[in-house]
Amino acid sequence: MRFCSRSAKTVFLLVLCFLLFLPSMNLSQTQERFPKPDFQSGYTRPDLLTPTPRSQLLEYLDVLVLLVALALATYFAHKLRSRRKLFVLMVFSLIYFGFFRKGCVCSIGAIQNVGYAIFNSGYAVPLTVIIFFILPLVFTLFFGRTFCAAVCPLGAVQDAVVLKPTKVPAWLAEVLGILPYIYLGLAVLFVATGAGFIICQYDPFIGFFRFGASFNMMIFGASILLLGTVVARPYCRFLCPYGVLLNWMSRLSRWHVKITPTECNKCRLCEESCPFGAIKTPNEPRYQGSKEKTVKSLAALLVMLPLFIGGGGWIVSRLDESLSRQHFTVSLAEQILLEERGESTVLTEETKAYRASGKPREELFQEAVSIQEKFRLGGWFLGGFIGLILGLKLLNLSVLRRQLEYDVDTGTCLSCGRCFAYCPFEHVRLGLITPEEAAAQGARDPEAREKNENENV
Amino acid sequence: MKKDRRVKPVNRRDFIRRGLHIFSGITIGGLTGLLFSKSSSEEMVWQLDPNICVQCEKCAVNCVLPHSSVKCVHSYSMCGYCDLCSGYLQPGAKSRDTGAEHQLCPSGAITRTFVEEPYFQYTIDEELCIGCGKCVKGCISFGNGSLYLQNRHDRCLNCNQCSIARLCPSQAWKRVPASRPYILRGDESQRYQKG
Ligand code: SF4
Ligand code: SF4
Ligand code: SF4
Ligand code: SF4
């Protein structure tokens, strides 16, 4: 043991060193306290290895996979109308984007990078992230949400656990349908103020893709999946912020999948087939008489709309204090105040680190105040946005649109293709039955026949 | 029936829809253009600035990976090759005994090898290093500061939002271009200066 030649002198020196350098801790990070040795023995210093990140080429491979998957999903949904093929593609996406790429880069999270780039001039958003954000939107603007059907890994993991979907009452679905708008608005507010990426922070499934997350997030993810066995795709329908954008695009889409490949004779066979409640059923033209009333309530709502927007803005801008606390700088400044006033006796790591950095107090507080102001201003926008959405929802509900056939609701339909096989005309298309047989199916259901007859009168 | 649908005259609703469709297309196009003007063809990756880091030990536990992507690296160009390494030995260690109870590293990731009298080389085994920064604190406080933490990109998943960065008390983390993925000290800091 030749290393262990101990001597009291060195121990003494070591203790002396400790005492001498104790006050200077943390202040200077690099000090040449000991001279660099000149080696006599021909020893060469080892190199510091710096392994490179995943290559740029592979990032573009991801983009290519996304493009191909989107094209295939669209082809399967529109041309082949094959649920089975869509399902296989969905499983592939789950494995590739979910388990292999570990859920990052994802279109949903890309909202934040895009927002961050717009509001923060210091951040250059990588091209691949832009493409991940834009490409599904473009596809949806033309073909509907085929991205959700078979490409999005978050959708896929939920879709895989749909066991016994139950119907969510329409009013509840409408109310919960507000959540994604709020979530989207909050996410944009948070990136605009630099408070962080909350969509990533609260991504419920990332823990499964990586086989590990914080305990709370694991519980959250597991409960969403558990809920997902009876309420199909709860995250997609009642939380997903990207779904908001896709919903808008899909409503305006140039081409969208239809339940029937040709015609609908209201046989009602598909009525219960959509686990997401995205099928519009025909309604009777019963409101003819009360048209005046409808117009009146419409006008009232239109007048109220600015009130909704203003009121929403006012309310949310009042929340600036509690919202801005999510920002690191603001919470740090608050903690410093608490400590200075003696209201908090334990010093946090954050305040210790701040004090060690020697940054002037005024600067920190100024920064915190300006961030709070941003939150107040952003709050007006966020609240106004939520108010607008609420108003538009009410407007939408008060207009009874005439619906003649069974058709998908283009906004919420995920183009998953589940309903296709329920339609007798799909069976005709596949050559399984003759058109006559299909036509006869419409007459099978007495209630439907009655409805049909009523309409034909 | 199919034909009927196609020749259906364009009604007002359809007209508005078509207009909005085109409007959305233009919006997306405009947004894309705007984003491209703010884009970089390069990927961004997460790195911690060792000059800001206070070795709070949170890097060891906050990474989404079960074994943190953050490891201690060693700038040999700065190292004093001390016999009494303050990053290796417990403060006040009675001896330079290499027994585990005298070592600062909780996982025994640092090995000490004799170079020549009186110098010793300290090597980090990244498989064992948990990224707690205990040795870093020791080295910075009493040594040359040649040990410091870095996010190792052969391990890092490059999360869109690094969960260590979010919780770092000194806010030492930032996004850096993938071609200059480390913030190094000593002679190694020249490494990315050319490009
Ligand atoms: S709604 Fe959102 S989470 Fe669901 S599939 Fe679509 S993008 Fe993915
Ligand atoms: S394709 Fe059919 S089953 Fe699937 S979401 Fe749309 S309406 Fe529902
Ligand atoms: S969390 Fe921050 S301060 Fe703590 S060890 Fe990591 S980089 Fe250093
Ligand atoms: S980006 Fe993710 S994997 Fe990398 S250090 Fe941060 S948390 Fe860990």
XYZ file of C-alpha atoms and ligand atoms in Angstrom:
684
model
C 0.000 0.000 0.000
C 2.362 2.647 -1.160
C -0.348 5.322 -1.506
C -0.973 5.362 2.163
C 2.203 6.941 3.439
C 0.530 9.018 6.038
C 2.152 11.861 7.794
C 0.745 14.174 10.363
C 2.044 17.099 8.371
C -0.125 16.496 5.331
C -3.177 16.006 7.467
C -2.445 19.303 9.127
C -2.011 20.978 5.749
C -5.286 19.555 4.532
C -7.148 20.914 7.547
C -5.453 24.264 7.016
C -6.601 24.267 3.417
C -10.156 23.646 4.506
C -10.082 26.522 6.924
C -8.470 28.860 4.444
C -10.779 28.167 1.551
C -14.000 27.800 3.453
C -15.130 31.436 3.023
C -14.391 31.460 -0.684
C -16.692 28.542 -1.387
C -18.883 28.920 -4.451
C -17.642 32.371 -5.249
C -14.942 31.435 -7.632
C -15.495 28.276 -9.508
C -12.100 27.814 -11.018
C -8.967 28.770 -9.237
C -5.622 27.368 -9.910
C -4.879 26.573 -6.330
C -2.454 23.857 -7.269
C -0.055 24.302 -10.149
C -0.413 21.995 -13.108
C 2.221 19.342 -12.779
C 5.095 18.857 -15.184
C 5.296 15.154 -15.641
C 8.723 13.591 -15.909
C 7.612 10.084 -16.704
C 6.230 10.799 -20.160
C 2.681 10.563 -18.890
C 0.126 12.126 -21.245
C -3.121 13.539 -19.954
C -6.201 11.626 -21.056
C -8.644 13.412 -23.295
C -12.022 14.637 -22.100
C -14.492 12.658 -24.144
C -17.451 14.584 -25.512
C -19.893 12.161 -27.102
C -22.036 13.899 -29.692
C -25.841 14.108 -29.592
C -28.040 12.051 -31.888
C -27.077 12.917 -35.430
C -28.961 15.526 -37.410
C -29.572 12.955 -40.114
C -31.619 10.828 -37.753
C -33.716 13.852 -36.839
C -34.601 14.206 -40.492
C -35.378 10.512 -40.580
C -38.044 11.211 -37.960
C -39.516 13.851 -40.229
C -39.545 11.374 -43.082
C -41.266 8.759 -40.944
C -43.845 11.350 -39.952
C -44.494 12.267 -43.556
C -44.818 8.665 -44.693
C -47.024 7.767 -41.729
C -49.322 10.718 -42.431
C -49.563 9.838 -46.102
C -50.280 6.205 -45.305
C -52.856 7.077 -42.664
C -54.633 9.313 -45.139
C -54.503 6.636 -47.808
C -55.810 3.955 -45.458
C -58.635 6.119 -44.169
C -59.768 7.698 -47.425
C -58.967 5.217 -50.158
C -58.786 1.812 -48.543
C -61.193 2.683 -45.721
C -59.506 0.001 -43.694
C -59.693 0.147 -39.923
C -57.358 -2.824 -39.670
C -54.589 -1.154 -41.657
C -55.040 2.048 -39.683
C -54.701 0.043 -36.508
C -51.483 -1.586 -37.663
C -50.066 1.803 -38.610
C -51.145 3.151 -35.245
C -49.255 0.394 -33.464
C -46.200 1.182 -35.558
C -46.437 4.868 -34.625
C -46.813 3.936 -31.001
C -43.654 1.882 -31.176
C -41.647 4.354 -33.255
C -42.653 7.762 -31.912
C -43.613 6.451 -28.498
C -41.282 3.758 -27.323
C -38.362 4.178 -29.727
C -38.229 7.978 -29.864
C -39.458 8.125 -26.278
C -42.241 10.575 -27.062
C -39.948 13.500 -27.984
C -40.221 15.195 -30.595
C -43.990 15.422 -30.725
C -46.413 17.669 -32.520
C -48.335 18.492 -29.372
C -45.266 19.704 -27.537
C -44.091 21.553 -30.638
C -46.842 24.112 -29.991
C -44.643 25.422 -27.216
C -41.457 25.620 -29.253
C -43.366 27.523 -31.888
C -44.860 29.857 -29.299
C -41.496 30.309 -27.641
C -39.865 31.211 -30.938
C -42.569 33.776 -31.673
C -42.447 35.476 -28.279
C -38.777 35.053 -27.500
C -36.409 36.402 -30.087
C -33.441 34.648 -28.498
C -34.703 31.194 -29.341
C -34.159 29.653 -32.747
C -36.601 26.829 -33.270
C -35.137 23.779 -35.049
C -36.497 23.084 -38.515
C -37.539 19.564 -37.607
C -39.735 20.881 -34.807
C -41.420 23.340 -37.165
C -42.159 20.522 -39.568
C -43.568 18.366 -36.784
C -45.851 21.223 -35.868
C -46.982 22.205 -39.363
C -47.236 18.934 -41.263
C -50.155 17.355 -39.352
C -52.026 20.666 -39.534
C -51.620 20.810 -43.301
C -52.715 17.207 -43.707
C -55.719 17.856 -41.495
C -56.671 20.948 -43.438
C -57.028 18.720 -46.472
C -57.969 15.287 -45.199
C -59.224 15.532 -41.617
C -57.529 14.267 -38.487
C -55.803 11.238 -39.949
C -52.862 12.253 -37.766
C -54.931 11.418 -34.685
C -56.150 8.183 -36.230
C -52.809 6.513 -36.670
C -49.769 8.748 -36.222
C -49.918 10.474 -32.848
C -48.306 8.236 -30.214
C -50.400 9.754 -27.432
C -53.571 8.990 -29.306
C -52.287 5.512 -30.083
C -51.560 4.551 -26.503
C -55.096 5.573 -25.528
C -56.651 3.932 -28.546
C -54.971 0.674 -27.667
C -56.772 0.506 -24.313
C -60.309 1.299 -25.503
C -62.156 -1.739 -24.192
C -65.734 -0.880 -23.365
C -66.398 2.666 -24.447
C -69.427 4.267 -22.877
C -71.268 7.294 -24.088
C -70.390 10.576 -22.450
C -73.577 12.656 -22.085
C -73.640 15.355 -24.715
C -73.796 18.223 -22.235
C -70.839 16.841 -20.292
C -68.851 16.375 -23.476
C -69.586 19.991 -24.394
C -68.475 21.266 -21.004
C -65.332 19.148 -20.874
C -64.652 20.155 -24.456
C -63.731 23.619 -23.129
C -60.716 22.236 -21.272
C -58.435 21.828 -24.315
C -58.941 25.488 -25.182
C -57.988 26.550 -21.677
C -55.007 24.218 -21.715
C -53.840 25.532 -25.082
C -54.256 29.117 -23.916
C -52.358 28.469 -20.693
C -49.558 26.677 -22.529
C -49.106 29.625 -24.875
C -49.263 32.100 -21.976
C -46.593 30.134 -20.145
C -44.176 29.973 -23.050
C -44.826 33.612 -23.926
C -43.810 34.654 -20.431
C -40.950 32.178 -20.306
C -42.440 30.174 -17.444
C -41.817 26.811 -19.059
C -43.351 24.096 -21.174
C -46.379 22.834 -19.268
C -47.584 20.481 -21.992
C -44.373 18.502 -21.625
C -44.432 18.781 -17.871
C -47.917 17.317 -17.644
C -47.701 14.850 -20.506
C -49.447 11.856 -18.939
C -47.994 9.161 -21.174
C -44.346 10.076 -21.470
C -43.682 8.026 -18.362
C -44.897 4.896 -20.120
C -42.801 5.573 -23.178
C -39.710 5.903 -21.004
C -40.598 3.375 -18.359
C -40.207 5.946 -15.661
C -41.530 9.268 -14.457
C -42.249 10.961 -11.184
C -44.687 9.095 -8.989
C -47.449 11.660 -9.416
C -47.183 11.684 -13.187
C -47.249 7.890 -13.256
C -50.452 7.908 -11.215
C -51.916 10.584 -13.486
C -51.002 8.631 -16.621
C -52.277 5.364 -15.220
C -55.603 6.896 -14.214
C -56.060 8.428 -17.652
C -55.374 5.053 -19.240
C -57.720 3.365 -16.788
C -60.409 5.915 -17.545
C -59.587 5.358 -21.211
C -60.893 1.812 -21.062
C -64.434 3.098 -20.595
C -64.193 6.663 -21.942
C -62.414 6.391 -25.264
C -59.356 8.635 -25.622
C -60.040 10.998 -22.741
C -56.833 12.989 -23.257
C -57.571 13.507 -26.948
C -61.090 14.698 -26.366
C -60.871 16.651 -23.154
C -57.303 17.861 -22.816
C -55.157 17.739 -25.919
C -54.220 21.307 -26.876
C -53.046 20.302 -30.342
C -56.461 18.721 -30.812
C -57.918 22.239 -30.714
C -55.911 23.277 -33.740
C -56.617 19.985 -35.485
C -60.312 20.390 -34.755
C -60.342 23.795 -36.455
C -58.412 22.523 -39.442
C -60.532 19.416 -39.730
C -63.774 21.397 -39.774
C -62.506 23.235 -42.795
C -60.929 20.202 -44.379
C -61.248 19.858 -48.118
C -61.954 16.150 -47.968
C -63.058 14.280 -44.904
C -63.872 10.623 -44.355
C -67.542 9.741 -44.373
C -69.251 6.856 -42.662
C -70.744 5.611 -45.869
C -68.749 5.331 -49.083
C -71.785 6.211 -51.167
C -75.123 7.023 -49.622
C -76.935 6.932 -46.317
C -80.382 5.458 -46.010
C -80.588 6.098 -42.294
C -80.524 2.501 -41.255
C -79.043 3.659 -37.940
C -76.600 0.784 -37.924
C -73.673 3.128 -37.387
C -75.386 5.257 -34.773
C -73.586 3.773 -31.776
C -70.411 2.775 -33.550
C -68.229 5.774 -32.713
C -66.555 5.501 -29.313
C -65.820 9.234 -29.407
C -69.381 10.397 -29.936
C -68.423 12.010 -33.219
C -71.414 10.928 -35.278
C -74.090 13.463 -36.082
C -77.566 12.021 -36.244
C -80.288 13.403 -38.505
C -82.636 15.815 -36.829
C -86.204 16.562 -37.679
C -86.936 19.969 -39.074
C -88.975 20.779 -35.996
C -87.827 24.304 -35.344
C -89.431 25.789 -38.401
C -92.135 27.494 -36.374
C -89.847 29.059 -33.821
C -87.385 30.493 -36.253
C -88.003 33.968 -34.972
C -87.158 32.875 -31.462
C -83.903 31.346 -32.646
C -82.940 34.526 -34.404
C -83.689 36.503 -31.260
C -81.574 34.347 -29.005
C -78.836 34.418 -31.590
C -78.873 38.175 -31.634
C -78.796 38.267 -27.850
C -75.785 35.980 -27.782
C -73.993 38.049 -30.389
C -74.486 41.125 -28.261
C -73.209 39.220 -25.239
C -70.102 38.014 -27.014
C -68.006 41.134 -26.297
C -69.140 40.857 -22.685
C -67.915 37.289 -22.548
C -64.586 38.295 -23.996
C -64.149 41.313 -21.746
C -65.333 39.488 -18.651
C -63.083 36.538 -19.308
C -60.117 38.822 -19.843
C -60.839 40.732 -16.657
C -61.112 37.560 -14.568
C -57.983 35.877 -15.870
C -55.883 39.045 -15.738
C -56.726 39.153 -11.994
C -55.042 35.780 -11.621
C -51.669 37.192 -12.600
C -50.168 36.760 -9.141
C -50.949 33.101 -8.717
C -50.178 32.272 -12.342
C -46.878 34.138 -12.394
C -45.751 32.167 -9.361
C -45.107 29.330 -11.792
C -42.276 31.366 -13.229
C -38.925 30.632 -11.637
C -37.859 34.239 -11.231
C -41.121 35.316 -9.632
C -41.200 32.464 -7.159
C -37.548 33.109 -6.341
C -38.202 36.789 -5.691
C -41.147 35.919 -3.476
C -39.129 33.416 -1.512
C -36.378 35.999 -1.015
C -38.947 38.448 0.312
C -40.308 35.831 2.690
C -36.846 35.064 3.959
C -35.979 38.705 4.370
C -39.125 39.325 6.343
C -38.296 36.331 8.465
C -41.511 34.584 7.474
C -39.636 31.642 6.115
C -36.847 30.326 8.281
C -35.558 27.532 6.081
C -33.472 28.760 3.187
C -34.243 27.008 -0.084
C -31.648 25.747 -2.545
C -32.904 28.394 -4.938
C -32.319 31.352 -2.667
C -28.955 29.973 -1.616
C -27.955 29.661 -5.255
C -29.230 33.164 -5.953
C -27.250 34.680 -3.104
C -24.139 32.839 -4.186
C -24.502 34.221 -7.695
C -24.155 37.778 -6.400
C -26.839 39.096 -8.710
C -28.175 42.435 -7.441
C -31.466 42.282 -5.591
C -33.034 45.169 -7.496
C -32.408 43.478 -10.809
C -34.178 40.331 -9.666
C -37.204 42.194 -8.369
C -37.451 44.333 -11.447
C -37.408 41.209 -13.560
C -40.074 39.580 -11.401
C -42.309 42.619 -11.645
C -41.992 42.799 -15.409
C -42.845 39.113 -15.676
C -45.900 39.674 -13.534
C -46.950 42.481 -15.851
C -46.592 40.145 -18.790
C -48.846 37.668 -17.025
C -51.432 40.364 -16.448
C -51.417 41.396 -20.087
C -51.368 37.786 -21.233
C -54.208 37.097 -18.825
C -56.392 39.542 -20.736
C -55.683 37.664 -23.928
C -56.142 34.243 -22.391
C -59.368 35.237 -20.642
C -60.673 36.931 -23.769
C -59.900 33.810 -25.743
C -61.718 31.572 -23.273
C -64.670 33.966 -23.243
C -64.771 33.960 -27.010
C -64.738 30.181 -27.126
C -67.508 29.966 -24.531
C -69.605 32.444 -26.471
C -69.066 30.642 -29.744
C -69.976 27.325 -28.137
C -73.224 28.787 -26.886
C -73.907 30.294 -30.284
C -73.234 26.958 -31.873
C -75.604 25.199 -29.487
C -78.418 27.632 -30.109
C -78.295 27.137 -33.858
C -79.963 23.892 -34.794
C -78.343 22.850 -38.017
C -80.355 20.728 -40.345
C -78.802 17.324 -40.568
C -80.226 14.950 -43.129
C -77.984 11.916 -42.949
C -75.752 10.126 -40.518
C -72.389 11.721 -40.884
C -69.241 12.375 -38.930
C -68.740 15.584 -37.030
C -65.693 16.785 -38.900
C -64.279 18.652 -35.909
C -64.186 15.818 -33.425
C -63.994 12.806 -35.753
C -60.528 11.295 -35.564
C -60.874 9.456 -38.880
C -60.217 6.222 -37.049
C -62.419 4.253 -39.424
C -64.303 2.292 -36.766
C -67.721 3.252 -38.071
C -67.108 2.301 -41.711
C -67.770 -1.388 -41.289
C -71.168 -0.723 -39.703
C -72.538 0.788 -42.867
C -74.295 -1.635 -45.252
C -73.101 0.410 -48.209
C -69.536 -0.226 -47.104
C -70.348 -3.915 -47.423
C -71.629 -3.243 -50.910
C -68.395 -1.472 -51.727
C -66.469 -4.475 -50.518
C -68.652 -6.726 -52.634
C -70.028 -8.600 -49.631
C -73.673 -7.838 -50.304
C -75.706 -6.498 -53.194
C -77.094 -2.961 -53.282
C -80.588 -4.381 -52.961
C -79.694 -6.136 -49.755
C -78.206 -2.948 -48.421
C -81.274 -0.962 -49.287
C -83.377 -3.537 -47.483
C -81.368 -2.994 -44.303
C -82.738 0.470 -44.056
C -86.202 -0.930 -43.747
C -85.240 -3.369 -41.034
C -85.454 -0.962 -38.168
C -89.102 0.047 -37.640
C -88.199 3.361 -36.036
C -85.885 4.249 -38.861
C -88.484 3.306 -41.399
C -90.931 5.580 -39.685
C -88.411 8.389 -39.740
C -87.681 7.772 -43.386
C -91.301 7.818 -44.278
C -91.898 11.010 -42.373
C -89.179 12.678 -44.293
C -90.360 11.419 -47.629
C -93.774 12.908 -47.080
C -76.765 10.008 -55.612
C -73.048 10.428 -55.640
C -73.260 12.564 -58.703
C -76.031 14.638 -57.193
C -73.829 15.629 -54.344
C -71.101 16.838 -56.580
C -73.181 19.074 -58.770
C -74.999 20.502 -55.771
C -74.944 24.264 -56.184
C -72.572 26.014 -53.829
C -74.649 27.405 -51.016
C -73.698 30.124 -48.607
C -72.425 27.788 -45.896
C -70.187 25.970 -48.305
C -68.948 29.226 -49.671
C -67.968 30.487 -46.227
C -66.357 27.165 -45.450
C -64.352 27.261 -48.638
C -63.270 30.798 -47.845
C -62.178 29.831 -44.347
C -60.348 26.827 -45.739
C -58.298 29.044 -47.981
C -57.830 31.542 -45.180
C -56.462 28.800 -42.891
C -54.165 27.636 -45.622
C -52.769 31.125 -45.962
C -52.442 31.461 -42.183
C -50.497 28.227 -41.943
C -48.332 29.328 -44.838
C -47.672 32.675 -43.207
C -46.922 31.081 -39.867
C -44.531 28.667 -41.527
C -42.768 31.549 -43.209
C -42.499 33.443 -39.946
C -41.166 30.381 -38.167
C -38.641 29.659 -40.877
C -37.291 33.158 -40.464
C -36.750 32.382 -36.787
C -35.481 28.876 -37.291
C -32.142 27.223 -37.141
C -31.338 24.242 -39.250
C -29.620 22.898 -36.212
C -31.072 20.885 -33.393
C -30.836 22.369 -29.910
C -29.721 20.255 -26.980
C -29.697 20.796 -23.236
C -26.542 21.614 -21.355
C -25.696 22.975 -17.935
C -23.269 25.789 -17.457
C -20.733 24.545 -14.904
C -19.879 28.137 -14.031
C -23.388 28.703 -12.710
C -24.093 25.283 -11.219
C -24.044 25.174 -7.415
C -23.882 21.373 -7.116
C -27.229 21.091 -5.394
C -27.318 17.361 -6.161
C -30.675 17.687 -7.923
C -29.175 16.668 -11.246
C -28.825 13.189 -9.832
C -32.540 12.750 -9.224
C -34.471 15.020 -11.576
C -33.526 13.504 -14.912
C -36.262 11.436 -16.539
C -33.756 8.654 -17.001
C -33.438 6.214 -14.127
C -29.678 6.896 -14.144
C -29.210 10.582 -14.664
C -27.770 11.739 -17.952
C -25.611 14.195 -16.023
C -22.146 12.955 -15.147
C -19.051 14.388 -13.670
C -16.380 15.105 -16.256
C -12.735 15.718 -15.635
C -10.679 18.397 -17.319
C -7.226 16.874 -17.021
C -5.722 20.057 -18.397
C -6.741 21.836 -15.217
C -6.147 19.111 -12.692
C -3.391 19.476 -10.150
C -3.144 15.688 -9.815
C -3.114 16.263 -6.087
C -2.241 13.533 -3.702
C -4.854 14.948 -1.369
C -7.691 15.366 -3.864
C -10.551 17.282 -2.292
C -12.905 15.849 -4.851
C -11.904 12.323 -4.009
C -11.473 12.290 -0.258
C -13.926 13.144 2.470
C -13.103 16.466 4.091
C -10.922 15.893 7.103
C -10.149 12.345 6.092
C -7.529 11.101 8.476
C -5.632 9.408 5.713
C -5.421 9.109 1.993
C -6.738 5.640 2.378
C -8.664 4.566 -0.711
C -11.187 2.745 1.445
C -14.762 3.511 0.525
C -15.449 5.192 3.843
C -12.940 7.901 3.003
C -14.242 8.626 -0.451
C -16.516 11.528 -1.242
C -18.243 9.766 -4.102
C -21.277 7.852 -2.808
C -21.093 5.323 -5.601
C -17.332 4.853 -5.718
C -17.161 6.086 -9.295
C -13.734 7.710 -8.994
C -10.605 5.644 -9.224
C -7.231 6.893 -8.162
C -4.154 5.714 -9.956
C -0.564 6.587 -9.277
C 1.191 8.533 -12.047
C 4.506 9.542 -10.598
C 5.646 10.963 -7.309
C 3.631 12.898 -5.994
C 0.895 12.867 -8.609
C -2.250 10.839 -8.959
C -4.750 10.586 -11.754
C -8.445 10.514 -10.917
C -10.731 8.824 -13.396
C -14.532 8.908 -13.433
C -16.400 5.764 -14.279
C -19.525 7.104 -15.937
C -21.332 3.834 -15.493
C -21.145 4.384 -11.751
C -21.372 8.176 -11.567
C -24.845 9.330 -10.526
C -24.257 13.006 -11.264
C -24.685 14.224 -7.705
C -21.779 16.635 -7.932
C -20.394 15.925 -4.444
C -16.898 15.558 -5.864
C -17.422 18.674 -7.953
C -18.195 20.661 -4.861
C -15.072 19.329 -3.198
C -12.889 20.114 -6.182
C -14.283 23.594 -6.724
C -14.090 24.510 -3.059
C -10.559 23.367 -2.356
C -9.032 22.344 -5.647
C -8.639 23.640 -9.161
C -12.225 23.064 -10.255
C -11.238 20.520 -12.860
C -14.151 18.276 -11.954
C -17.524 19.556 -13.099
C -20.912 18.324 -14.214
C -21.983 17.991 -17.825
C -25.013 16.533 -19.517
C -23.703 13.552 -21.494
C -25.266 13.458 -24.920
C -24.752 9.774 -25.498
C -27.281 9.279 -22.712
C -29.551 12.310 -22.828
C -32.924 11.865 -24.534
C -32.974 15.559 -25.358
C -36.414 16.104 -23.898
C -38.292 19.053 -25.299
C -38.327 20.433 -21.777
C -35.497 19.033 -19.696
C -36.919 18.232 -16.304
C -33.633 18.998 -14.572
C -33.514 22.404 -16.227
C -36.972 23.175 -14.954
C -36.027 22.456 -11.367
C -32.411 23.639 -11.309
C -32.172 26.133 -8.448
C -29.407 28.111 -10.094
C -31.017 28.023 -13.560
C -27.744 26.784 -14.952
C -29.343 24.928 -17.861
C -29.916 26.225 -21.332
C -30.477 25.058 -24.881
C -27.273 25.027 -26.895
C -26.683 24.224 -30.581
C -26.074 20.537 -31.202
C -22.710 21.269 -32.810
C -21.447 22.819 -29.570
C -23.137 20.537 -27.108
C -20.813 21.001 -24.097
C -19.767 23.937 -21.971
C -16.215 23.028 -21.102
C -13.492 24.397 -18.924
C -9.759 24.673 -19.203
C -8.008 23.926 -22.473
C -11.017 21.921 -23.621
C -13.117 25.074 -23.759
C -11.310 25.840 -27.018
C -12.830 22.730 -28.548
C -15.840 24.428 -30.117
C -14.231 27.739 -30.822
C -13.127 27.008 -34.378
C -16.537 26.237 -35.824
S -56.249 14.597 -30.133
Fe -54.145 15.128 -29.542
S -53.403 13.386 -28.355
Fe -55.220 12.723 -29.453
S -54.445 11.792 -31.303
Fe -54.936 13.909 -31.795
S -53.053 15.048 -31.463
Fe -52.802 13.069 -30.476
S -64.139 7.587 -38.174
Fe -66.153 7.075 -37.397
S -65.767 5.932 -35.509
Fe -63.859 7.000 -36.037
S -63.939 8.917 -34.929
Fe -64.819 9.306 -36.942
S -67.008 9.004 -36.677
Fe -65.993 8.070 -34.928
S -29.614 21.088 -10.763
Fe -28.463 22.870 -11.423
S -27.355 23.558 -9.639
Fe -28.071 21.501 -9.210
S -26.360 20.209 -9.767
Fe -27.691 20.353 -11.552
S -26.906 22.064 -12.743
Fe -26.016 22.192 -10.720
S -33.094 16.435 -21.387
Fe -34.168 14.726 -20.394
S -32.744 13.031 -20.478
Fe -31.561 14.871 -20.892
S -30.759 15.503 -18.917
Fe -32.687 16.576 -19.185
S -34.231 15.269 -18.229
Fe -32.380 14.029 -18.518
